[in-house]
Coordinates of C-alpha atoms in Angstrom, one line a residue:
M101 CA -79.2 0.9 -2.6
A102 CA -76.1 0.4 -3.7
R103 CA -73.9 1.0 -0.4
Y104 CA -71.4 2.1 -2.3
P105 CA -70.8 3.6 -5.9
D106 CA -69.2 0.7 -8.2
G107 CA -65.6 0.1 -7.5
A108 CA -65.6 2.5 -4.2
R109 CA -61.7 3.6 -3.4
A110 CA -61.3 5.2 -0.7
L111 CA -58.3 6.7 0.7
V112 CA -57.6 6.7 4.5
T113 CA -54.3 8.9 6.0
G114 CA -52.8 8.0 9.2
G115 CA -55.0 4.1 8.1
T116 CA -52.0 1.6 9.3
G117 CA -53.2 1.9 13.4
G118 CA -56.0 3.2 15.9
I119 CA -59.2 4.9 14.1
G120 CA -57.8 4.8 10.6
A121 CA -56.8 1.3 10.7
A122 CA -60.4 0.4 12.1
C123 CA -61.6 2.5 9.1
A124 CA -59.5 1.2 6.1
R125 CA -61.0 -2.4 8.0
R126 CA -64.5 -1.3 7.8
L127 CA -64.4 -0.2 4.6
R128 CA -63.0 -2.8 2.9
A129 CA -65.8 -5.4 4.9
E130 CA -68.4 -3.1 2.6
G131 CA -66.4 -4.0 -0.7
V132 CA -64.6 -0.6 -1.1
D133 CA -61.3 -0.6 -2.4
V134 CA -59.0 1.2 0.2
V135 CA -55.9 2.7 -0.2
T136 CA -54.3 3.5 3.4
A137 CA -51.5 6.4 3.5
D138 CA -49.1 6.8 6.7
L139 CA -45.5 7.4 7.8
H140 CA -45.6 4.1 8.7
P141 CA -43.3 1.1 6.8
D142 CA -47.3 -1.0 6.5
A143 CA -49.1 1.8 4.9
D144 CA -49.9 1.3 1.1
I145 CA -48.2 4.2 0.2
R146 CA -45.9 6.4 2.5
C147 CA -46.8 10.2 2.8
D148 CA -46.1 13.1 4.6
I149 CA -49.2 15.0 4.8
T150 CA -47.5 18.0 5.7
D151 CA -45.7 18.1 2.4
E152 CA -47.3 20.1 0.1
A153 CA -45.7 18.1 -3.3
A154 CA -45.7 14.7 -0.9
V155 CA -50.1 15.1 -1.2
A156 CA -50.1 16.2 -4.8
A157 CA -48.3 12.8 -6.0
L158 CA -50.2 10.5 -3.8
A159 CA -53.7 12.4 -5.4
A160 CA -52.0 11.6 -8.4
H161 CA -50.5 8.4 -8.1
V162 CA -54.4 7.3 -5.9
G163 CA -56.4 8.9 -8.9
R164 CA -59.9 8.3 -8.1
V165 CA -60.7 9.1 -4.7
D166 CA -64.3 8.9 -4.0
V167 CA -64.4 8.7 0.2
L168 CA -61.6 10.9 1.9
V169 CA -60.4 10.2 5.9
N170 CA -58.9 11.5 7.6
S171 CA -57.7 10.2 10.1
A172 CA -53.9 10.9 10.9
G173 CA -53.6 13.2 13.9
I174 CA -51.2 14.0 16.5
Q175 CA -51.8 15.0 19.8
G176 CA -48.9 16.8 20.4
L177 CA -47.0 17.5 24.4
E178 CA -49.1 17.8 27.8
R179 CA -48.3 20.8 29.1
P180 CA -50.0 23.9 29.8
L181 CA -50.3 26.7 27.3
T182 CA -47.6 28.8 29.1
A183 CA -44.9 25.8 28.5
T184 CA -46.2 25.3 25.1
T185 CA -43.3 26.5 22.4
L186 CA -44.2 28.2 18.9
V187 CA -42.2 24.9 17.4
D188 CA -44.6 22.3 19.1
W189 CA -47.9 24.1 18.7
Q190 CA -46.8 24.4 14.7
R191 CA -45.9 20.7 14.7
V192 CA -48.9 19.6 16.0
F193 CA -51.4 22.5 13.4
R194 CA -48.9 21.3 10.3
V195 CA -49.7 17.3 10.8
N196 CA -54.2 18.1 11.8
V197 CA -55.2 21.0 10.2
D198 CA -52.3 21.9 6.9
G199 CA -52.5 17.7 6.1
T200 CA -56.5 17.7 6.7
F201 CA -56.1 20.6 4.1
L202 CA -54.5 19.6 1.9
L203 CA -55.8 16.3 1.3
C204 CA -59.1 18.0 1.4
R205 CA -58.0 20.1 -1.8
A206 CA -55.8 17.4 -3.8
V207 CA -58.5 15.3 -3.8
V208 CA -62.3 18.1 -4.4
P209 CA -61.9 18.4 -8.0
G210 CA -62.4 15.1 -8.6
M211 CA -64.7 14.3 -6.4
T212 CA -67.2 16.7 -7.5
A213 CA -66.2 16.2 -11.5
R214 CA -67.9 12.5 -10.7
G215 CA -70.9 13.5 -8.8
W216 CA -70.4 12.4 -5.5
G217 CA -68.3 11.9 -2.8
R218 CA -67.8 11.3 1.3
I219 CA -65.0 13.9 2.9
I220 CA -64.4 12.3 6.9
N221 CA -62.3 14.3 9.0
L222 CA -61.2 13.5 12.3
A223 CA -61.8 16.2 14.9
S224 CA -62.3 15.4 18.8
I225 CA -64.3 16.7 21.5
A226 CA -61.5 18.8 22.1
G227 CA -62.1 20.6 19.5
K228 CA -66.0 21.9 20.6
E229 CA -64.8 21.7 24.6
G230 CA -61.1 22.1 25.0
N231 CA -58.9 20.5 27.0
A232 CA -56.8 21.0 30.0
R233 CA -53.2 21.2 29.2
Q234 CA -53.9 20.4 25.6
S235 CA -54.5 23.2 23.8
A236 CA -52.4 22.8 20.4
Y237 CA -54.4 19.8 20.3
S238 CA -57.6 21.2 21.1
A239 CA -56.9 25.0 18.6
S240 CA -56.0 22.1 16.3
K241 CA -59.8 20.0 15.6
A242 CA -61.6 23.2 16.8
A243 CA -59.9 24.1 13.3
V244 CA -61.0 21.1 11.5
I245 CA -64.8 21.5 12.8
G246 CA -64.2 24.9 11.1
L247 CA -62.7 23.9 7.8
T248 CA -65.3 20.9 7.7
K249 CA -68.4 23.4 8.1
A250 CA -67.1 26.1 5.3
L251 CA -65.9 23.2 3.4
A252 CA -69.5 21.3 3.3
K253 CA -71.3 24.9 2.5
E254 CA -69.1 25.3 -0.7
L255 CA -69.6 21.7 -2.1
A256 CA -73.9 21.4 -0.6
E257 CA -74.8 21.5 -4.0
T258 CA -71.9 19.2 -6.0
G259 CA -72.5 15.3 -4.6
V260 CA -70.2 15.4 -2.7
L261 CA -70.9 15.6 1.8
V262 CA -68.5 16.9 4.3
H263 CA -68.3 15.9 7.5
A264 CA -66.6 15.6 11.2
V265 CA -66.5 12.7 14.4
A266 CA -65.7 14.4 17.3
P267 CA -64.5 11.4 19.6
A268 CA -63.6 11.4 22.8
I269 CA -61.0 9.2 24.5
I270 CA -61.4 6.1 22.4
R271 CA -58.5 2.9 22.8
T272 CA -55.8 3.4 20.5
P273 CA -52.2 2.8 20.8
L274 CA -52.3 6.9 20.5
N275 CA -54.0 7.1 23.9
A276 CA -51.8 3.4 25.8
E277 CA -49.0 6.2 26.1
T278 CA -51.7 9.3 27.3
D279 CA -50.3 10.1 30.7
P280 CA -52.5 7.9 33.8
D281 CA -54.2 10.9 35.3
T282 CA -55.4 12.7 32.0
F283 CA -56.3 9.7 30.7
A284 CA -58.5 9.1 34.2
R285 CA -59.4 12.5 34.1
L286 CA -60.9 12.4 30.9
L287 CA -62.0 9.0 31.4
D288 CA -64.2 10.8 34.8
K289 CA -66.1 13.7 31.8
I290 CA -67.2 10.5 29.9
P291 CA -71.4 9.3 31.2
M292 CA -70.6 5.8 30.2
R293 CA -67.6 5.8 32.5
R294 CA -65.2 4.0 29.5
A295 CA -63.2 4.5 26.4
G296 CA -64.5 4.4 23.0
E297 CA -63.3 1.5 21.0
P298 CA -62.1 2.5 17.2
D299 CA -64.5 -0.2 15.8
E300 CA -67.2 2.4 17.0
L301 CA -66.1 5.2 15.3
A302 CA -65.5 3.2 12.0
A303 CA -68.7 2.6 12.2
L304 CA -70.2 4.9 11.9
V305 CA -67.4 6.7 9.4
A306 CA -68.8 3.8 6.9
W307 CA -72.2 4.7 7.7
L308 CA -71.0 8.6 6.7
A309 CA -69.7 7.9 4.1
S310 CA -71.8 5.6 2.3
A311 CA -74.9 6.3 -0.1
E312 CA -77.6 6.0 2.3
C313 CA -75.6 9.3 3.8
T314 CA -77.9 11.8 1.6
F315 CA -79.2 14.4 3.4
T316 CA -76.5 16.2 6.3
T317 CA -72.8 17.9 5.7
G318 CA -70.9 20.3 7.6
A319 CA -72.4 18.1 10.8
V320 CA -70.4 17.7 13.5
H321 CA -70.7 13.8 14.8
D322 CA -70.0 13.2 17.9
L323 CA -69.4 9.3 19.8
S324 CA -68.3 11.0 23.0
G325 CA -70.3 8.4 25.1
G326 CA -72.7 10.9 26.6
R327 CA -69.9 13.9 27.1
A328 CA -71.3 16.1 24.4
T329 CA -72.9 19.3 25.7
Y330 CA -73.4 20.5 22.5

């Protein structure tokens, strides 16, 4: 069985760094034509995924998308809920939730018309368990999980599969900026006693995006070193 359709193309948001870059590298190694979308100047296409018109233009420019990896996301400020402003809250949701929604909505019609597609949304263990002082981030990733499950049920008979990946802390440039006390606290929750690596997550994404994945959709795939409890 071919791992991917002939001429398969993947669109990876947040594809210039960390998890997104690892996913882009792995899919390219698998022979997939990968287009990265990011605000970073090194992206194949610069795009603000919170901008509805920009996402529509991105989809029109890229054309066929067989695999969508929604990796773009932000953690927001680490602070108690009572010290979180509405502006801070909404900023996290616009990137993590609205951006995921807009990208899914943009590519689903083409996928269903072709009868094949794979969507992988980056959630987080925080979306399942909640992280103290990260209420906006935790709630936004819970929303991504809910979106994933709902969309998967809508598309279950179309040939388009939708997945979420829920990592614990991954060793990325983003997490390198995490407060050391927070990093240590999150690491202490992981039975394996280490952070995950971007390439480990990319390997899971590559399988979920492939034709070998056929009878799972709407699932949350943990990558947590044993932290996940459900």
